[in-house]
Short mmCIF file of C-alpha atoms in Angstrom, two decimals:
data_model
loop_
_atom_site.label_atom_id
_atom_site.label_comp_id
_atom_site.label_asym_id
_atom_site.label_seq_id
_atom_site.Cartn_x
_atom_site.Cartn_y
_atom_site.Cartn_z
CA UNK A 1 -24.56 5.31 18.13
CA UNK A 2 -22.36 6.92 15.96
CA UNK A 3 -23.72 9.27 12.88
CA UNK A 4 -22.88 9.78 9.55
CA UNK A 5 -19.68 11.80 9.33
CA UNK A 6 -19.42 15.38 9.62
CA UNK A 7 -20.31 17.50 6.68
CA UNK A 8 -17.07 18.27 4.20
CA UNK A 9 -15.74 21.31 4.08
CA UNK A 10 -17.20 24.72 2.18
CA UNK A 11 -16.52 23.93 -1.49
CA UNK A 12 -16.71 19.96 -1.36
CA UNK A 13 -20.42 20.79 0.03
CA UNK A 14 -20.85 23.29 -2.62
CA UNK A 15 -19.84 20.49 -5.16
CA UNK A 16 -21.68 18.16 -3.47
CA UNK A 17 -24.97 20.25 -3.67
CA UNK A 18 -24.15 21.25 -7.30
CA UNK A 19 -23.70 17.49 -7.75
CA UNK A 20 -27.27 16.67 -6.19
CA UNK A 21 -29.33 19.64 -7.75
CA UNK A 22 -28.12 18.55 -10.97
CA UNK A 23 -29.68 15.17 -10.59
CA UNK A 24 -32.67 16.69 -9.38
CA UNK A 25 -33.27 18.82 -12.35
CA UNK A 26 -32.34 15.81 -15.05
CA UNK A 27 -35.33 13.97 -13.25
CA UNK A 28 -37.78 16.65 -13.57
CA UNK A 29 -36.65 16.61 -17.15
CA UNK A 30 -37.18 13.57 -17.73
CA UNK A 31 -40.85 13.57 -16.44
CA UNK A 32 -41.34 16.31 -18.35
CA UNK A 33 -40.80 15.09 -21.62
CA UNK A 34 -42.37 11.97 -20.66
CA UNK A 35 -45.81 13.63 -19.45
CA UNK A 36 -45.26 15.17 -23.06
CA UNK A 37 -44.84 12.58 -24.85
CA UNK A 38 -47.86 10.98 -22.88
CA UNK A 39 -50.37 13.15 -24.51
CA UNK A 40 -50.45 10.57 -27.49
CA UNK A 41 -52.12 7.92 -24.64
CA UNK A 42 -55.53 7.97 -25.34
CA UNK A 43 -56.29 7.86 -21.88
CA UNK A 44 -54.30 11.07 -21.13
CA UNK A 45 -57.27 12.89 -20.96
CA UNK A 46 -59.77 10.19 -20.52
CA UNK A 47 -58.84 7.96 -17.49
CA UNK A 48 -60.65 4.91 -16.52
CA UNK A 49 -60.54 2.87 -13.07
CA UNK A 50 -59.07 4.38 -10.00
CA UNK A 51 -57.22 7.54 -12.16
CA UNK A 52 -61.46 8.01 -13.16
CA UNK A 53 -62.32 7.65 -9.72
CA UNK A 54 -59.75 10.05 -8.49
CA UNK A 55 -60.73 12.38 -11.24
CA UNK A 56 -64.54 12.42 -10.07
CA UNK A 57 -63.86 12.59 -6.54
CA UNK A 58 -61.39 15.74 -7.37
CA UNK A 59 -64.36 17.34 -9.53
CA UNK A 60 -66.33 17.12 -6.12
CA UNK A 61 -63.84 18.83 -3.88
CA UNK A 62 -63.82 21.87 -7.01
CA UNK A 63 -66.81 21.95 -6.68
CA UNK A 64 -67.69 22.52 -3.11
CA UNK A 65 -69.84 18.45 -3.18
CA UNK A 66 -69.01 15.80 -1.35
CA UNK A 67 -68.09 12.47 -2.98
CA UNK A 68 -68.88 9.66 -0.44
CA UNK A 69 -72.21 9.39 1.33
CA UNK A 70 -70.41 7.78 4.32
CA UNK A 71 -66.60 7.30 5.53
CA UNK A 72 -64.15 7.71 3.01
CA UNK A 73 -63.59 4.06 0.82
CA UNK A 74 -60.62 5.32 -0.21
CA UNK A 75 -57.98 7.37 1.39
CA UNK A 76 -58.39 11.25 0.71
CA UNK A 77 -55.35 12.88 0.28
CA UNK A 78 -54.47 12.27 -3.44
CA UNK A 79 -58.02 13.42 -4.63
CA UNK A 80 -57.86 16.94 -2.53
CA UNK A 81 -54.85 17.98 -3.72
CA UNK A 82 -56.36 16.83 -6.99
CA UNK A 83 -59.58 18.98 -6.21
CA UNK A 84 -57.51 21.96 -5.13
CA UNK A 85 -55.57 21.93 -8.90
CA UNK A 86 -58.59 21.84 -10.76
CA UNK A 87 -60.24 24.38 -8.52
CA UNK A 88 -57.35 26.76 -9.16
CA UNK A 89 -56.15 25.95 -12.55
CA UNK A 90 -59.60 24.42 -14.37
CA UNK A 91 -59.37 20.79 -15.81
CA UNK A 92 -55.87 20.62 -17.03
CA UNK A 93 -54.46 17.65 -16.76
CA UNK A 94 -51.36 18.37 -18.71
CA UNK A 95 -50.81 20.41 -15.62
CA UNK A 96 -51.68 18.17 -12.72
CA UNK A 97 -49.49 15.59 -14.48
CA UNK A 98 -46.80 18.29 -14.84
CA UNK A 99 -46.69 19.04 -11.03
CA UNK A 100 -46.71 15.28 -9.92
CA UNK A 101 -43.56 15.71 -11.82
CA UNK A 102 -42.25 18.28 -9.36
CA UNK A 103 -43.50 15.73 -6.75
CA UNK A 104 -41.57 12.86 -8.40
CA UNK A 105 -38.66 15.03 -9.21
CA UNK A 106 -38.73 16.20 -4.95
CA UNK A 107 -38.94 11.80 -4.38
CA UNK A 108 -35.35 11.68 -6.54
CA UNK A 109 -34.41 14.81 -4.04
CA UNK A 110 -35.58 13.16 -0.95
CA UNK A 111 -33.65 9.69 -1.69
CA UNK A 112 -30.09 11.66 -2.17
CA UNK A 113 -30.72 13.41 1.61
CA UNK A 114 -31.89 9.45 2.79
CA UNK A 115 -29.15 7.89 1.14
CA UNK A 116 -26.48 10.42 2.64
CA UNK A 117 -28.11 10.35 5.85
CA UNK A 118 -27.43 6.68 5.96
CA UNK A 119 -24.29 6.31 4.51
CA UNK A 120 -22.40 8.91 2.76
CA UNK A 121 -23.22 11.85 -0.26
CA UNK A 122 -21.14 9.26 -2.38
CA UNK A 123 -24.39 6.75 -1.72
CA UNK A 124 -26.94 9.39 -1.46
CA UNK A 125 -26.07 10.89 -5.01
CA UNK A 126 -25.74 7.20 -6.48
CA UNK A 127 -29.57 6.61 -5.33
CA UNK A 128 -30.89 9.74 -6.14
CA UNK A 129 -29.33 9.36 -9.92
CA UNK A 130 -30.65 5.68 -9.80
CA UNK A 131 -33.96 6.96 -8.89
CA UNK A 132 -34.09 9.94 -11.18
CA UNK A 133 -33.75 7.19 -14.49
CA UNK A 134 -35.93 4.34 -12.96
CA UNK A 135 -38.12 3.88 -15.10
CA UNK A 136 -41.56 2.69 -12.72
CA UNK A 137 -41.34 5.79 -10.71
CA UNK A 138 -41.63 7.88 -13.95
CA UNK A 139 -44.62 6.01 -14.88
CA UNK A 140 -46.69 6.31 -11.51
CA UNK A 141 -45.59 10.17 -11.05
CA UNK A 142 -47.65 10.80 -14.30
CA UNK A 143 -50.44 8.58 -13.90
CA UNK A 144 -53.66 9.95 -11.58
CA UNK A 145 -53.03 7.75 -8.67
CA UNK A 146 -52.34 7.42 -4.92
CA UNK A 147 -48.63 6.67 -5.68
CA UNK A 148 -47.27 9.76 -7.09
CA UNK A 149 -48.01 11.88 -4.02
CA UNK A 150 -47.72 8.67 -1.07
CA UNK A 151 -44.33 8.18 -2.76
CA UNK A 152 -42.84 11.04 -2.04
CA UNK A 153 -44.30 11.75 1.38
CA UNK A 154 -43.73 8.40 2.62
CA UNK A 155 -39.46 9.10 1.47
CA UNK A 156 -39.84 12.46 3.12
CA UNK A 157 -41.05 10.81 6.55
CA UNK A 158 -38.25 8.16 6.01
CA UNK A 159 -35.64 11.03 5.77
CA UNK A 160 -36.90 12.64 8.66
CA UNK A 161 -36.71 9.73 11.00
CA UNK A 162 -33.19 9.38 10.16
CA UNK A 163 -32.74 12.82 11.47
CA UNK A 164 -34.25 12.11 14.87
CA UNK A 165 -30.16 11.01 15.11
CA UNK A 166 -28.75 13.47 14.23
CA UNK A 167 -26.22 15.07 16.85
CA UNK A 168 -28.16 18.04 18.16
CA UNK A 169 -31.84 16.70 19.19
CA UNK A 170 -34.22 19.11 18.81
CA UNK A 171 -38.30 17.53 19.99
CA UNK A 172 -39.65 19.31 16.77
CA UNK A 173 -37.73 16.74 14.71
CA UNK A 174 -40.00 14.26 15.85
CA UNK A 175 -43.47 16.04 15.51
CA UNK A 176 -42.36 16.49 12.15
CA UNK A 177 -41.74 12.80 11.29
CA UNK A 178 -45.17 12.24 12.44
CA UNK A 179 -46.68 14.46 10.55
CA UNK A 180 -45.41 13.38 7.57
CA UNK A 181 -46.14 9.82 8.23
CA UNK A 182 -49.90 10.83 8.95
CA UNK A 183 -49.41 13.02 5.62
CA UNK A 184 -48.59 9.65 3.88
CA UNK A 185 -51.05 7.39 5.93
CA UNK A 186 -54.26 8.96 4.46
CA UNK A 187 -52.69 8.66 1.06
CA UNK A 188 -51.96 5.09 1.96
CA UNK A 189 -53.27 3.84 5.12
CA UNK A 190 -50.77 0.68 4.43
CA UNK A 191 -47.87 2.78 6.35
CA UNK A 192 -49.75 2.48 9.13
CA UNK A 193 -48.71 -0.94 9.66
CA UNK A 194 -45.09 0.29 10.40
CA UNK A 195 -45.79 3.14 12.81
CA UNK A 196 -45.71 0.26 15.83
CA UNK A 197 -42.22 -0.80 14.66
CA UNK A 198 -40.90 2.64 14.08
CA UNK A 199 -42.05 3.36 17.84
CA UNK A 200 -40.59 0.43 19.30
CA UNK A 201 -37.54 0.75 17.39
CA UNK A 202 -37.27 4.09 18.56
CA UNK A 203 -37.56 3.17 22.32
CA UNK A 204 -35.31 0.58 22.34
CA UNK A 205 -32.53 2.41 20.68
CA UNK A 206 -33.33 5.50 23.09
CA UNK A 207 -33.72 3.07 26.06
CA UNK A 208 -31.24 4.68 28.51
CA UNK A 209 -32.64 7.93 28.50
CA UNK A 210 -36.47 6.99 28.69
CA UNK A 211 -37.65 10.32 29.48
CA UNK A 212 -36.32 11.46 26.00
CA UNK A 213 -37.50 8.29 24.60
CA UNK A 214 -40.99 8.76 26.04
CA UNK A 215 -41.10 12.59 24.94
CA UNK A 216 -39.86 11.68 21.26
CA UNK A 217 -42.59 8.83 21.04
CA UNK A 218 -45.45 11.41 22.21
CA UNK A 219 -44.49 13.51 19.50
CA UNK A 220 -44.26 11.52 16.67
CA UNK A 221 -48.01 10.13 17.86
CA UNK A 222 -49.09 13.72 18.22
CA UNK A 223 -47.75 14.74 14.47
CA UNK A 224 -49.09 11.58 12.94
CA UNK A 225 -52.64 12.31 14.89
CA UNK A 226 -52.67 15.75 13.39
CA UNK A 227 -53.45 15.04 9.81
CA UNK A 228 -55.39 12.09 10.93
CA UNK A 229 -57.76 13.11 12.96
CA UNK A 230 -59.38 15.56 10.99
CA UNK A 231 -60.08 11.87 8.74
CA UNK A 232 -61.33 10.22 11.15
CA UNK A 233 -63.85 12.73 12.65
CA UNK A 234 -65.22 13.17 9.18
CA UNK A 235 -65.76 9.70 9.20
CA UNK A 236 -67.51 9.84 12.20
CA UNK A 237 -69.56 12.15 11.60
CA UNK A 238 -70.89 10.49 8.24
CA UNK A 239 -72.57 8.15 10.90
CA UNK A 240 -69.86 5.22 11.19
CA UNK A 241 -65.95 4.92 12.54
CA UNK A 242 -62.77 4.67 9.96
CA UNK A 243 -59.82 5.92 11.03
CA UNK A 244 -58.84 6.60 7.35
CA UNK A 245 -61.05 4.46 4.80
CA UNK A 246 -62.91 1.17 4.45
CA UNK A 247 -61.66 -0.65 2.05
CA UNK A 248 -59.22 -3.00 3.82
CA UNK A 249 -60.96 -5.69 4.41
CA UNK A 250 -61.89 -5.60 0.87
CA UNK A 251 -58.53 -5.71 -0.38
CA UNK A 252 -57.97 -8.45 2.15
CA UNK A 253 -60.92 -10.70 0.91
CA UNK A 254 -59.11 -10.15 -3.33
CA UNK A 255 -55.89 -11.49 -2.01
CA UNK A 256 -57.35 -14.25 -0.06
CA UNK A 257 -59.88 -15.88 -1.28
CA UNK A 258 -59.87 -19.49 -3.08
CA UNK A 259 -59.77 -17.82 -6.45
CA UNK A 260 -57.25 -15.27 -5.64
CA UNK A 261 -54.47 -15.05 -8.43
CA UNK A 262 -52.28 -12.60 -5.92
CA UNK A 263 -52.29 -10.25 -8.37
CA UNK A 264 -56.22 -9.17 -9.77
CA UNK A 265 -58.09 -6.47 -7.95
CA UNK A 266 -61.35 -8.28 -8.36
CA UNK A 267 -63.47 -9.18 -5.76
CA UNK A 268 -64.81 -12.61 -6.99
CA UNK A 269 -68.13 -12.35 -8.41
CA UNK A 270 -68.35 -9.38 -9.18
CA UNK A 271 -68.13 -6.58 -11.86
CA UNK A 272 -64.97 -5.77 -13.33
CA UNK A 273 -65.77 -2.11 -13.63
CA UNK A 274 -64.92 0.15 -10.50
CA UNK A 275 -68.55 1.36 -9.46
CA UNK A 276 -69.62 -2.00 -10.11
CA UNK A 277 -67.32 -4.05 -8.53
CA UNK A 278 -67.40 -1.88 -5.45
CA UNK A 279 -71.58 -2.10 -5.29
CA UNK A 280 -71.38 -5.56 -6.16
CA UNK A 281 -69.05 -6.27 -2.76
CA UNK A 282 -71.47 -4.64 -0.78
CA UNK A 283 -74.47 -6.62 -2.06
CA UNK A 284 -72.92 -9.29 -1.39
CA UNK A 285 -71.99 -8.89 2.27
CA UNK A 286 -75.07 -7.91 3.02
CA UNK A 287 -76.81 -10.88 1.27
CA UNK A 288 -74.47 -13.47 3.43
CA UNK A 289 -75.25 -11.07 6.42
CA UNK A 290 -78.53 -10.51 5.70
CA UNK A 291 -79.13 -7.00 6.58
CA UNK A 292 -78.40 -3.41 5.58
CA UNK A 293 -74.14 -3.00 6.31
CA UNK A 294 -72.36 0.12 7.40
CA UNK A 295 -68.98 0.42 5.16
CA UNK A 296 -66.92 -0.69 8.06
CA UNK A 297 -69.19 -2.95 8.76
CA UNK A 298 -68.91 -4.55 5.27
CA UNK A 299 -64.71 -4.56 5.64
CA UNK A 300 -65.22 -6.41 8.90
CA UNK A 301 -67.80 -9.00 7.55
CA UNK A 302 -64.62 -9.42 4.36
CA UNK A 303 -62.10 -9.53 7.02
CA UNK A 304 -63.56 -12.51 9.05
CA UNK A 305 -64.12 -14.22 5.52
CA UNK A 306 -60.18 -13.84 4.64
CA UNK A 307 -59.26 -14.90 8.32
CA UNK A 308 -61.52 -17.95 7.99
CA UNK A 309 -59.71 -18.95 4.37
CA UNK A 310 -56.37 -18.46 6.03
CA UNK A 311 -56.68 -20.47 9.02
CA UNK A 312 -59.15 -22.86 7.82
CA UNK A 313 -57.44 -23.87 4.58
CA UNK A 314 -53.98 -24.01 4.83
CA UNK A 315 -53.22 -26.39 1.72
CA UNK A 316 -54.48 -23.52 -0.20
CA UNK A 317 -53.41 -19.84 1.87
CA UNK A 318 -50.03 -21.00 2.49
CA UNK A 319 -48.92 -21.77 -1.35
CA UNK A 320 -50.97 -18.55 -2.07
CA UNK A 321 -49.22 -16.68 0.49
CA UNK A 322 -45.81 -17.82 -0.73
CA UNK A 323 -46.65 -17.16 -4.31
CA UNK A 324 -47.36 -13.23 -3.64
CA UNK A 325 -44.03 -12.91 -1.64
CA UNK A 326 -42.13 -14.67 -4.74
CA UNK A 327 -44.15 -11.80 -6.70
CA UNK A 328 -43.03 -9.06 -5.15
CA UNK A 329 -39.58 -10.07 -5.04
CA UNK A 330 -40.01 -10.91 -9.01
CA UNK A 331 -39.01 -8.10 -11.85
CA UNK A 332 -42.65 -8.51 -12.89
CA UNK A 333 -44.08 -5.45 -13.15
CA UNK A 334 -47.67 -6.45 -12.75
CA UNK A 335 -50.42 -3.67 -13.60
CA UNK A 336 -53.69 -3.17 -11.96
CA UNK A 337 -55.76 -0.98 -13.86
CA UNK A 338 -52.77 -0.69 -16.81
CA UNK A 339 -50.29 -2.99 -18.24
CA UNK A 340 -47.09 -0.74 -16.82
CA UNK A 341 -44.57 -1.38 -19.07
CA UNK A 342 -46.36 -1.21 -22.55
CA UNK A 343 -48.47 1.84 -21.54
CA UNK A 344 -45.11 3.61 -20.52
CA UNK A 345 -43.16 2.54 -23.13
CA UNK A 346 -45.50 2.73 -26.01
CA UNK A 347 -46.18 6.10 -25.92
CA UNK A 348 -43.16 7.65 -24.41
CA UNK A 349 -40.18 6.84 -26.04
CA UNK A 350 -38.02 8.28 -23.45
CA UNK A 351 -39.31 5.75 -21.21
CA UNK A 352 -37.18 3.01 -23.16
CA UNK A 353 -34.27 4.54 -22.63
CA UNK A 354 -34.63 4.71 -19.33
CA UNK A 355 -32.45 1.62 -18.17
CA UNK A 356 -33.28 0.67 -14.19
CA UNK A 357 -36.25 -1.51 -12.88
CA UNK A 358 -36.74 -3.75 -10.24
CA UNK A 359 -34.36 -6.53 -11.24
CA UNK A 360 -31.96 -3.33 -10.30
CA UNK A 361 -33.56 -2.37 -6.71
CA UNK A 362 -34.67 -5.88 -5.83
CA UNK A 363 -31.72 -8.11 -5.36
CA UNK A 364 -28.76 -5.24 -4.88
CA UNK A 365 -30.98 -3.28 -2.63
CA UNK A 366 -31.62 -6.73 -0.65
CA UNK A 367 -27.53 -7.21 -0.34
CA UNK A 368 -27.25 -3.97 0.19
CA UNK A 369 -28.92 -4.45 3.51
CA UNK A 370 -26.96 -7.77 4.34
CA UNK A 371 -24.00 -5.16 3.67
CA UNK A 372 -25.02 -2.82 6.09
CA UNK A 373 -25.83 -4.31 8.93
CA UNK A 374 -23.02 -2.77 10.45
CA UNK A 375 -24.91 0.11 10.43
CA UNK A 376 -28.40 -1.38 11.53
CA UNK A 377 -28.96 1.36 14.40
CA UNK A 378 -28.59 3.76 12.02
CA UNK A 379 -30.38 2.71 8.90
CA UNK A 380 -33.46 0.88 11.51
CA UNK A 381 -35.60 2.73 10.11
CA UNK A 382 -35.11 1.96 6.30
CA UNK A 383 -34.48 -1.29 6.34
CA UNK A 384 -37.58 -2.01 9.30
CA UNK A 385 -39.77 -0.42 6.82
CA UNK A 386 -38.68 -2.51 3.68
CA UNK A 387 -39.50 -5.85 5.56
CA UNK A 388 -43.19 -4.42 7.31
CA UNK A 389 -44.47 -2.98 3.99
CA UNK A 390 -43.27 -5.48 1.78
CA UNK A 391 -45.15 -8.64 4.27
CA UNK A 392 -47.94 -5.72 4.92
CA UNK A 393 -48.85 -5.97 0.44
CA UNK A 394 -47.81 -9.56 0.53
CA UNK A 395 -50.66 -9.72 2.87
CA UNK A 396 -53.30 -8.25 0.35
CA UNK A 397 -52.12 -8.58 -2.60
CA UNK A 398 -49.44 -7.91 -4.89
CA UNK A 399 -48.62 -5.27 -8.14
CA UNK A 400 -46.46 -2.73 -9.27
CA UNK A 401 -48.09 0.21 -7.54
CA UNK A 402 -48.43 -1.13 -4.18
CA UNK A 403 -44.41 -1.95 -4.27
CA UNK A 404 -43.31 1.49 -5.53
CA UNK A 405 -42.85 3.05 -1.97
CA UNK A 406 -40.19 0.93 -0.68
CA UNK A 407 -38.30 1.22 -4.43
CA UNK A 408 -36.53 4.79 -3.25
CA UNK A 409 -35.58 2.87 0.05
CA UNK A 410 -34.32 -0.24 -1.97
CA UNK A 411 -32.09 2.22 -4.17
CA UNK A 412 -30.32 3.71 -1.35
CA UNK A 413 -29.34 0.12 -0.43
CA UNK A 414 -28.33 -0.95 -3.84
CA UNK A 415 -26.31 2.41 -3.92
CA UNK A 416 -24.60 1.11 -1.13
CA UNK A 417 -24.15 -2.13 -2.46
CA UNK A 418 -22.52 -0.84 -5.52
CA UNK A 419 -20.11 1.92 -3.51
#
């Protein structure tokens, strides 16, 4: 398979990198000012819902407590890193919004070195300018949720599985694409749904040497275990088994269920607040079970009850399912704890001037995959992982946040598209 062409000569590369760090630095700028101009939201300082959440479970790590009597509910990435800002810094979340925007300003970074990995700098600069003005990213990279650190780790661990190719193998390439996809799995366990692809993929394309094959699979398993395991056994040793969190078959049970919108994070019945909503579920697993539930045992017990409404009423799952894929295919950005769009725009004025969305990414970054499939060895791993997350949230359910990752991936295709 043939790579990427060589790198241009001296001063085109210096051009080229000029080019790329000046993207790099309008994005942080513009996440800046917008995380300035933020400070007029009223719930800059006072979050609600999952940023709340976050924010408690961050006090906790500061202070030395734990958070969760048992396994983790949630993944716990996001809310350490959280814990270690305010533990150095105090409360100041002017300043843990400001380095997200590092973090989102590293994502606009990241997609350039995807994008000319793929294709060409021409493609990678296109995506990383696209990405540095699109408008959803800014958003999530200041708000107090999962996405503004899973974003960016999940485009690193992209970028790095495109090196695997690159001429001169070296076996560390592959630890470290594990490691960052274990990195972004217990921010979102959702990427763990790709890791079998990404494995087979691998094999397959490395099939005639399957010693190397073999050696590059046991590494990317052994990076990915790293961060992992240290989860897990935590887990564990709170007295039941996770390998990241619990709340799967949770989410599963919101997006299939007879009353499932595709949309609404609410488990029917119960509270729409988060603490109640989440002690609510449980009560009511262990009332149809009728006994005292471990957390994974409660996930299982709203697994089995989504399996049984997908195979047992068809006239009803299959429409559903079908309506969540048209939603996440739709321009629609639909908000879970926030209305996106008026929270952004309202309050930052930058952020309506900033003129890409998903009616940008969506249908040019789906031709520019039709486009490339001249290339599909090469770009396997971007376009595998567009199709396996995007069916992976189809399966739950659907909203802005949970589409974000693949957006970066979907630029570098409409990039293409457009070159």
């Amino acid at each position: 398979m043939n790579g990427p062409p060589d790198p241009p000569a001296r001063p085109a590369w210096r051009r080229e990198g000029a080019l790329a760090a000046g993207v790099v630095v309008l994005a942080l700028a513009v996440r800046v000012v917008y995380v300035l101009q933020q400070r007029a939201n009223p719930f800059f300082d006072a979050p609600e819902m999952d940023p709340l959440v976050h924010l408690e479970w961050a006090r906790a790590v500061a202070a030395g407590e734990t958070y969760w009597d048992g396994p983790f509910f949630r993944a716990p990435l996001y809310p350490w890193l959280l814990g270690l800002l305010l533990r150095a810094f105090g409360e100041d979340l002017l300043l843990v919004r400001l380095v997200q925007a590092v973090l989102g300003a590293a994502t606009v970074g990241l997609t350039y070195l995807a994008g000319r990995r793929a294709f060409d700098a021409r493609t990678g600069l296109l995506a990383a300018l696209c990405a540095a003005l699109y408008w959803v990213l800014v958003y999530f990279e200041g708000e107090l949720l999962l996405e503004s650190l899973s974003v960016p780790l999940t485009t690193l661990a992209l970028w790095l599985t495109l090196r695997l190719d690159e001429p001169a193998p070296r076996p560390a390439r592959a630890a470290l694409a594990g490691l960052a996809w274990g990195l972004s799995a217990i921010t979102r366990p959702t990427v763990l749904a790709f890791v079998p692809v990404l494995l087979l993929g691998r094999f397959l394309h490395r099939r005639a040497q399957p010693r190397a094959a073999t050696l590059e699979a046991a590494l990317l398993l052994a990076g990915l275990a790293l961060p992992i395991a240290p989860v897990a056994a935590t887990n564990a040793a709170r007295g039941d088994f996770a390998l990241v969190s619990t709340q799967a078959g949770v989410n599963l049970w919101i997006g299939n269920n007879p009353r499932s919108d595709g949309s609404s994070a609410i488990v029917p019945g119960t509270r729409q607040d988060w603490w109640g909503g989440y002690r609510d579920a449980v009560a009511q697993a262990e009332q149809a079970e009728g006994r005292a539930l471990k957390p994974s045992e409660v996930s299982s017990h709203y697994t089995r009850r989504a399996a049984a409404f997908v195979l047992g009423d068809p006239a009803r799952s299959i429409p559903l399912l079908l309506f969540k894929l048209r939603l996440f295919w739709t321009n629609a950005e639909l908000g879970n704890n926030q209305e996106p769009r008026f929270m952004a725009r309202h309050f930052a004025p930058i952020a309506r001037a900033l003129p890409l969305g998903f009616w940008f990414a969506g249908p040019l970054g789906l031709l520019g995959i039709v486009l490339a499939r001249g290339a599909w060895r090469r770009t396997f791993p971007l376009w595998s992982f567009v199709g396996v997350y995007s069916l992976v949230v189809v399966a739950f359910f659907v909203n802005a946040r949970f589409r974000v990752p693949v957006v970066p991936v979907l630029l570098v295709f409409a990039a293409h598209a457009c070159l």
